[in-house]
Amino acid sequence: MRLSFISLSLASAAAVIAGPLSPRADVAPALPPSAFNTTHNAPLTLDDAKKKQLIVPGSTKVSSDDSFRVKALCSNPSYRREWHSSSLTDAQRQNFVDAIKCLMKAPSKVPGSTAKNRYEDLVRLHQKFTPTVHGNRLFLVWHRYYLWTFEDILRKECKFTAPLPWFDETKYSGRFSQSSIFSKKWFGSIAIQGRCVTDGQFANTVLNIGPGTGATRHCLSRNGDGEKTKNTNAAMVKACNDRDGFANMAACAEGGAHAWGHNGIGSVMADVYASVGDPTFWLHHAFIDRNFRVWQNQKASRRTSIDGQGPNGALTMDTVVSMDGIRPNVRIRDLMDTFEQGLCYRYDY
């Protein structure tokens, strides 16, 4: 089964490798963009987002953290810095890229998996959990822990020491190709009409997981579309963050800037199951998590309560969030405040 983000929007240490990945003589083929997309429904328009109503029916019962436990706030949270910020140096950007390439060179740690390397352990994880963490309100909290897991693996296995970067897509909405992210210096071109990425530090990258639930060998490809990425603008983010109630906001976040960003980058990134194959996935999802945190900052209660339907019924603060053994299971209450011990991070703005 293959679904795009459009179709779901509604419902230890390893050596660090400098420079680009070496081109391979047996470069994998580019699959057509249609292989990554089966579009049934359009993502949210700005008018949809402004309606401030649930897109997908969910529980209106709110689960709150009423345990009166003493919260263990971390004293030195790490910063996540916007990619283009002057406070993020090229050396730090390179450290991030090198750490990802390190994972791509390291062996898989999941026996019997279709993953061919440690990076693909994370792609496989997302592929496996896609049906239960998209199209319901577990989406934001699961991806928060997933992003944290990725960062933790980079730090513990690949000598990553820099701030985790995120991409403020509101500043490049409709013109992602003008961001240095999509340049030959960093992640390679975007507007290449579904062809393989052949420039940048991930040129000729071979992927073994996806599209959909499959495991077809293919290259990292993109199909940039500014008409789609223009919907990651500040107005869309504000419309979703103006919604009250977690379930209401989360439905909008998933179907709004999240869906448009994935589909606007296109091809591999449009595959809801295995979009993680494109390393720009992490920059995009850090943007979505940052928007979630901004919404939480508006009211303290938004860090101590949750509502909406998950894959197995109404979410509660005790709903378990799993990384399939790659990291320990946690509960939603452990993921709602990024300043608490465990997550311990903040965004620069």
CSV table of C-alpha atoms in Angstrom, one decimal:
chain,number,residue,atom,x,y,z
A,1,MET,CA,0.0,0.0,0.0
A,2,ARG,CA,1.4,3.4,-1.0
A,3,LEU,CA,0.1,6.6,0.5
A,4,SER,CA,1.4,10.1,0.1
A,5,PHE,CA,1.3,12.8,2.8
A,6,ILE,CA,-1.5,14.4,0.7
A,7,SER,CA,-3.7,11.3,1.2
A,8,LEU,CA,-3.0,11.1,4.9
A,9,SER,CA,-3.3,14.8,5.7
A,10,LEU,CA,-6.9,14.6,6.4
A,11,ALA,CA,-7.7,11.5,7.9
A,12,SER,CA,29.9,2.7,19.6
A,13,ALA,CA,31.0,5.6,17.7
A,14,ALA,CA,31.5,5.6,13.9
A,15,ALA,CA,34.0,7.5,11.9
A,16,VAL,CA,32.9,10.8,10.6
A,17,ILE,CA,33.2,11.1,6.8
A,18,ALA,CA,34.3,14.5,5.3
A,19,GLY,CA,32.9,15.7,2.0
A,20,PRO,CA,30.2,14.2,-0.2
A,21,LEU,CA,29.3,10.5,-0.3
A,22,SER,CA,31.3,8.8,-3.0
A,23,PRO,CA,29.3,8.3,-6.2
A,24,ARG,CA,28.6,4.7,-6.9
A,25,ALA,CA,29.1,2.9,-10.2
A,26,ASP,CA,25.8,1.1,-9.7
A,27,VAL,CA,23.7,4.1,-9.0
A,28,ALA,CA,20.1,3.1,-8.3
A,29,PRO,CA,17.3,4.2,-10.6
A,30,ALA,CA,15.0,7.1,-10.1
A,31,LEU,CA,11.4,6.0,-9.6
A,32,PRO,CA,8.7,8.2,-11.1
A,33,PRO,CA,7.1,10.6,-8.7
A,34,SER,CA,3.9,8.7,-9.1
A,35,ALA,CA,5.6,5.8,-7.3
A,36,PHE,CA,5.6,7.9,-4.2
A,37,ASN,CA,2.1,9.4,-4.4
A,38,THR,CA,-1.4,8.0,-4.5
A,39,THR,CA,-3.4,11.2,-4.0
A,40,HIS,CA,-7.0,10.8,-2.7
A,41,ASN,CA,-7.5,14.1,-0.9
A,42,ALA,CA,-5.9,17.5,-1.0
A,43,PRO,CA,-4.0,18.9,2.0
A,44,LEU,CA,-5.5,21.8,3.9
A,45,THR,CA,-6.0,25.1,2.2
A,46,LEU,CA,-5.4,28.3,4.3
A,47,ASP,CA,-9.2,28.8,4.4
A,48,ASP,CA,-9.5,25.2,5.8
A,49,ALA,CA,-6.9,26.0,8.5
A,50,LYS,CA,-8.7,29.2,9.5
A,51,LYS,CA,-12.0,27.4,10.1
A,52,LYS,CA,-10.7,26.3,13.6
A,53,GLN,CA,-12.6,23.1,13.6
A,54,LEU,CA,-11.5,19.5,13.8
A,55,ILE,CA,-10.5,18.1,10.4
A,56,VAL,CA,-10.8,14.5,11.6
A,57,PRO,CA,-13.4,13.6,14.3
A,58,GLY,CA,-11.7,13.1,17.7
A,59,SER,CA,-12.4,12.8,21.3
A,60,THR,CA,-13.1,16.1,23.1
A,61,LYS,CA,-12.2,14.5,26.5
A,62,VAL,CA,-9.1,16.1,27.9
A,63,SER,CA,-6.5,14.0,29.7
A,64,SER,CA,-4.5,16.1,32.2
A,65,ASP,CA,-1.4,15.4,34.2
A,66,ASP,CA,-2.9,15.6,37.7
A,67,SER,CA,-0.3,13.6,39.5
A,68,PHE,CA,1.2,16.7,41.2
A,69,ARG,CA,4.6,15.3,40.6
A,70,VAL,CA,7.6,17.6,40.9
A,71,LYS,CA,8.9,18.2,37.4
A,72,ALA,CA,12.6,17.7,36.9
A,73,LEU,CA,13.4,20.5,34.6
A,74,CYS,CA,16.8,20.3,32.8
A,75,SER,CA,19.2,23.0,33.8
A,76,ASN,CA,21.0,23.2,30.5
A,77,PRO,CA,18.7,22.5,27.5
A,78,SER,CA,20.4,22.1,24.1
A,79,TYR,CA,19.4,24.6,21.5
A,80,ARG,CA,17.9,23.7,18.1
A,81,ARG,CA,19.0,26.5,15.7
A,82,GLU,CA,17.5,27.5,12.4
A,83,TRP,CA,19.6,26.4,9.5
A,84,HIS,CA,20.2,29.9,8.1
A,85,SER,CA,20.8,31.6,11.4
A,86,SER,CA,24.1,33.4,11.8
A,87,SER,CA,24.4,31.6,15.2
A,88,LEU,CA,24.8,28.3,13.4
A,89,THR,CA,28.2,28.1,11.8
A,90,ASP,CA,29.2,26.2,8.7
A,91,ALA,CA,31.3,23.9,10.9
A,92,GLN,CA,28.2,23.0,12.8
A,93,ARG,CA,26.2,22.5,9.7
A,94,GLN,CA,29.0,20.2,8.4
A,95,ASN,CA,29.0,18.3,11.7
A,96,PHE,CA,25.3,17.6,11.2
A,97,VAL,CA,25.7,16.4,7.6
A,98,ASP,CA,28.8,14.3,8.5
A,99,ALA,CA,26.9,12.6,11.3
A,100,ILE,CA,24.1,11.6,8.9
A,101,LYS,CA,26.6,10.2,6.5
A,102,CYS,CA,28.2,8.3,9.3
A,103,LEU,CA,24.9,6.6,10.0
A,104,MET,CA,24.6,5.8,6.3
A,105,LYS,CA,28.0,4.1,6.4
A,106,ALA,CA,27.4,2.2,9.7
A,107,PRO,CA,25.8,-1.3,9.7
A,108,SER,CA,22.2,-1.9,10.7
A,109,LYS,CA,21.6,-2.9,14.3
A,110,VAL,CA,18.2,-4.4,13.6
A,111,PRO,CA,18.6,-8.2,12.8
A,112,GLY,CA,16.5,-9.4,9.9
A,113,SER,CA,15.6,-5.9,8.8
A,114,THR,CA,15.4,-4.7,5.2
A,115,ALA,CA,17.6,-1.8,6.4
A,116,LYS,CA,21.1,-1.9,4.8
A,117,ASN,CA,22.7,0.6,7.3
A,118,ARG,CA,22.1,2.3,10.6
A,119,TYR,CA,20.4,5.3,8.9
A,120,GLU,CA,17.9,2.9,7.3
A,121,ASP,CA,17.1,1.5,10.8
A,122,LEU,CA,15.3,4.8,11.3
A,123,VAL,CA,13.7,4.8,7.8
A,124,ARG,CA,12.4,1.2,8.6
A,125,LEU,CA,11.1,2.4,12.0
A,126,HIS,CA,9.0,5.1,10.4
A,127,GLN,CA,7.8,2.8,7.6
A,128,LYS,CA,6.6,0.3,10.2
A,129,PHE,CA,4.8,2.8,12.4
A,130,THR,CA,3.3,5.0,9.7
A,131,PRO,CA,-0.2,3.5,9.9
A,132,THR,CA,-0.4,4.2,13.6
A,133,VAL,CA,1.2,7.6,13.8
A,134,HIS,CA,-0.3,9.4,10.9
A,135,GLY,CA,-3.9,10.5,10.4
A,136,ASN,CA,-4.5,10.6,14.1
A,137,ARG,CA,-3.5,12.7,17.0
A,138,LEU,CA,-0.5,10.7,18.1
A,139,PHE,CA,1.3,12.3,15.1
A,140,LEU,CA,3.0,15.2,16.8
A,141,VAL,CA,4.1,13.5,20.0
A,142,TRP,CA,5.4,10.4,18.3
A,143,HIS,CA,7.4,12.4,15.8
A,144,ARG,CA,8.8,14.6,18.7
A,145,TYR,CA,10.2,11.4,20.3
A,146,TYR,CA,11.3,10.1,16.9
A,147,LEU,CA,13.2,13.3,16.1
A,148,TRP,CA,14.8,13.2,19.6
A,149,THR,CA,15.8,9.5,19.0
A,150,PHE,CA,17.5,10.5,15.8
A,151,GLU,CA,19.4,13.3,17.5
A,152,ASP,CA,20.4,11.0,20.4
A,153,ILE,CA,21.7,8.4,18.0
A,154,LEU,CA,23.7,11.0,16.1
A,155,ARG,CA,25.3,12.2,19.4
A,156,LYS,CA,26.1,8.8,20.8
A,157,GLU,CA,27.1,6.9,17.6
A,158,CYS,CA,28.4,9.6,15.2
A,159,LYS,CA,30.1,12.3,17.1
A,160,PHE,CA,27.5,14.9,16.6
A,161,THR,CA,28.1,17.9,18.9
A,162,ALA,CA,26.4,20.8,17.2
A,163,PRO,CA,22.9,22.2,17.7
A,164,LEU,CA,20.3,20.2,15.8
A,165,PRO,CA,19.2,22.5,12.9
A,166,TRP,CA,15.7,23.2,11.7
A,167,PHE,CA,14.3,24.8,8.6
A,168,ASP,CA,12.1,27.9,9.0
A,169,GLU,CA,10.0,27.1,5.9
A,170,THR,CA,7.9,30.3,6.4
A,171,LYS,CA,10.9,32.3,5.2
A,172,TYR,CA,11.3,30.3,2.0
A,173,SER,CA,7.7,29.3,1.3
A,174,GLY,CA,7.3,28.9,-2.4
A,175,ARG,CA,11.0,29.2,-3.0
A,176,PHE,CA,12.7,26.3,-1.2
A,177,SER,CA,15.2,26.1,-4.1
A,178,GLN,CA,16.7,29.5,-2.9
A,179,SER,CA,17.6,28.0,0.5
A,180,SER,CA,21.2,26.9,0.9
A,181,ILE,CA,19.8,23.6,2.2
A,182,PHE,CA,19.0,22.7,-1.4
A,183,SER,CA,22.4,23.6,-2.8
A,184,LYS,CA,25.4,21.6,-4.1
A,185,LYS,CA,27.2,22.7,-0.9
A,186,TRP,CA,24.8,20.9,1.3
A,187,PHE,CA,21.8,18.6,0.6
A,188,GLY,CA,21.6,18.9,-3.2
A,189,SER,CA,19.1,20.3,-5.7
A,190,ILE,CA,15.3,20.2,-5.3
A,191,ALA,CA,13.8,21.3,-8.6
A,192,ILE,CA,15.0,18.3,-10.6
A,193,GLN,CA,11.6,16.9,-11.9
A,194,GLY,CA,11.8,13.6,-10.0
A,195,ARG,CA,15.3,12.7,-11.1
A,196,CYS,CA,18.1,11.4,-8.8
A,197,VAL,CA,20.0,14.0,-6.7
A,198,THR,CA,23.4,14.1,-8.3
A,199,ASP,CA,24.9,17.2,-6.5
A,200,GLY,CA,25.5,18.1,-2.9
A,201,GLN,CA,26.8,15.9,-0.1
A,202,PHE,CA,24.1,13.2,-0.7
A,203,ALA,CA,24.6,12.9,-4.4
A,204,ASN,CA,23.8,9.4,-5.7
A,205,THR,CA,22.5,8.2,-2.4
A,206,VAL,CA,20.9,4.7,-2.7
A,207,LEU,CA,17.8,3.9,-0.8
A,208,ASN,CA,16.5,0.4,0.0
A,209,ILE,CA,13.3,1.1,1.9
A,210,GLY,CA,10.1,2.2,0.3
A,211,PRO,CA,8.2,3.4,-1.6
A,212,GLY,CA,5.3,2.6,0.6
A,213,THR,CA,5.6,-0.6,2.5
A,214,GLY,CA,8.0,-2.1,0.0
A,215,ALA,CA,11.7,-2.4,-0.3
A,216,THR,CA,12.6,-1.4,-3.8
A,217,ARG,CA,16.2,-0.2,-4.5
A,218,HIS,CA,16.0,3.4,-5.8
A,219,CYS,CA,17.9,6.7,-5.6
A,220,LEU,CA,17.3,9.8,-3.5
A,221,SER,CA,15.1,11.9,-5.8
A,222,ARG,CA,13.2,15.1,-5.6
A,223,ASN,CA,10.4,16.9,-7.5
A,224,GLY,CA,10.3,20.4,-6.1
A,225,ASP,CA,7.1,22.3,-6.5
A,226,GLY,CA,6.9,25.9,-5.4
A,227,GLU,CA,3.1,26.0,-5.7
A,228,LYS,CA,3.0,23.5,-2.9
A,229,THR,CA,5.8,24.8,-0.7
A,230,LYS,CA,4.2,28.3,-0.7
A,231,ASN,CA,1.7,26.8,1.7
A,232,THR,CA,4.3,26.4,4.4
A,233,ASN,CA,4.0,30.2,4.9
A,234,ALA,CA,3.5,32.1,8.2
A,235,ALA,CA,-0.2,32.5,7.7
A,236,MET,CA,-0.7,28.7,7.5
A,237,VAL,CA,1.4,28.1,10.7
A,238,LYS,CA,-0.5,30.9,12.5
A,239,ALA,CA,-3.9,29.6,11.4
A,240,CYS,CA,-3.1,26.2,12.9
A,241,ASN,CA,-1.5,27.6,16.1
A,242,ASP,CA,-4.5,29.9,16.6
A,243,ARG,CA,-6.6,26.8,17.2
A,244,ASP,CA,-7.4,25.9,20.8
A,245,GLY,CA,-7.2,22.3,22.0
A,246,PHE,CA,-4.5,19.8,21.1
A,247,ALA,CA,-6.5,17.6,18.8
A,248,ASN,CA,-7.8,20.6,16.9
A,249,MET,CA,-4.3,22.1,16.4
A,250,ALA,CA,-2.6,18.8,15.7
A,251,ALA,CA,-5.1,17.9,12.9
A,252,CYS,CA,-4.3,21.2,11.2
A,253,ALA,CA,-0.5,20.9,11.7
A,254,GLU,CA,-0.4,17.5,10.1
A,255,GLY,CA,-2.6,18.5,7.1
A,256,GLY,CA,-1.2,22.0,6.7
A,257,ALA,CA,2.5,23.0,6.6
A,258,HIS,CA,3.6,19.4,7.3
A,259,ALA,CA,1.8,17.9,4.3
A,260,TRP,CA,2.7,20.8,2.0
A,261,GLY,CA,6.4,20.7,2.9
A,262,HIS,CA,6.6,16.9,2.2
A,263,ASN,CA,4.8,17.1,-1.1
A,264,GLY,CA,6.5,20.3,-2.2
A,265,ILE,CA,9.9,18.7,-1.9
A,266,GLY,CA,8.4,15.7,-3.6
A,267,SER,CA,9.3,12.2,-4.8
A,268,VAL,CA,11.0,10.4,-1.8
A,269,MET,CA,9.8,13.1,0.6
A,270,ALA,CA,6.2,12.6,-0.6
A,271,ASP,CA,6.2,9.0,0.4
A,272,VAL,CA,4.5,9.0,3.8
A,273,TYR,CA,6.1,5.7,4.7
A,274,ALA,CA,9.7,6.1,3.8
A,275,SER,CA,10.2,9.9,3.4
A,276,VAL,CA,13.0,9.7,6.0
A,277,GLY,CA,15.2,8.4,3.1
A,278,ASP,CA,15.6,12.1,2.2
A,279,PRO,CA,17.8,13.7,5.0
A,280,THR,CA,15.9,16.9,4.6
A,281,PHE,CA,13.1,15.1,6.5
A,282,TRP,CA,14.7,16.0,9.8
A,283,LEU,CA,15.0,19.7,9.0
A,284,HIS,CA,11.3,19.7,8.0
A,285,HIS,CA,10.1,17.8,11.0
A,286,ALA,CA,12.1,20.0,13.4
A,287,PHE,CA,10.1,22.9,11.9
A,288,ILE,CA,6.9,21.1,12.6
A,289,ASP,CA,8.0,20.3,16.2
A,290,ARG,CA,9.1,23.9,16.7
A,291,ASN,CA,5.6,25.1,15.7
A,292,PHE,CA,4.1,22.6,18.2
A,293,ARG,CA,6.3,24.0,20.9
A,294,VAL,CA,5.4,27.6,20.0
A,295,TRP,CA,1.7,26.6,20.4
A,296,GLN,CA,2.5,25.0,23.7
A,297,ASN,CA,4.2,28.2,24.9
A,298,GLN,CA,0.9,30.1,24.7
A,299,LYS,CA,-0.6,28.3,27.7
A,300,ALA,CA,1.0,26.2,30.4
A,301,SER,CA,-1.9,23.8,30.3
A,302,ARG,CA,-0.8,22.8,26.8
A,303,ARG,CA,2.2,21.1,28.3
A,304,THR,CA,0.2,19.1,30.9
A,305,SER,CA,-2.8,17.9,28.9
A,306,ILE,CA,-3.9,16.2,25.7
A,307,ASP,CA,-7.0,15.2,23.8
A,308,GLY,CA,-8.0,13.5,20.6
A,309,GLN,CA,-8.0,10.0,19.1
A,310,GLY,CA,-4.9,7.8,18.7
A,311,PRO,CA,-4.7,4.5,16.9
A,312,ASN,CA,-6.3,2.6,19.7
A,313,GLY,CA,-8.8,5.1,21.1
A,314,ALA,CA,-8.6,8.3,23.1
A,315,LEU,CA,-5.1,9.6,23.9
A,316,THR,CA,-4.2,10.1,27.6
A,317,MET,CA,-1.1,11.4,29.3
A,318,ASP,CA,-0.3,7.7,30.0
A,319,THR,CA,-0.5,6.5,26.3
A,320,VAL,CA,2.7,4.7,25.5
A,321,VAL,CA,4.9,6.0,22.7
A,322,SER,CA,7.2,3.4,21.2
A,323,MET,CA,10.4,3.5,19.2
A,324,ASP,CA,10.3,-0.3,18.6
A,325,GLY,CA,13.2,-1.0,21.0
A,326,ILE,CA,15.6,1.5,19.5
A,327,ARG,CA,15.0,3.7,22.5
A,328,PRO,CA,12.9,2.9,25.6
A,329,ASN,CA,9.1,3.3,25.6
A,330,VAL,CA,7.8,6.5,27.1
A,331,ARG,CA,4.4,8.0,27.9
A,332,ILE,CA,2.9,11.1,26.4
A,333,ARG,CA,3.5,12.9,29.7
A,334,ASP,CA,7.2,12.5,29.1
A,335,LEU,CA,7.1,14.3,25.8
A,336,MET,CA,4.9,17.3,26.4
A,337,ASP,CA,7.5,19.6,27.9
A,338,THR,CA,10.8,19.8,26.0
A,339,PHE,CA,12.4,21.6,29.0
A,340,GLU,CA,12.0,18.5,31.2
A,341,GLN,CA,14.7,16.0,31.9
A,342,GLY,CA,14.8,13.4,29.1
A,343,LEU,CA,14.1,15.7,26.1
A,344,CYS,CA,15.9,18.8,27.4
A,345,TYR,CA,15.9,21.0,24.4
A,346,ARG,CA,14.6,24.4,23.2
A,347,TYR,CA,14.3,26.3,19.9
A,348,ASP,CA,16.2,29.5,19.2
A,349,TYR,CA,12.9,31.2,18.3
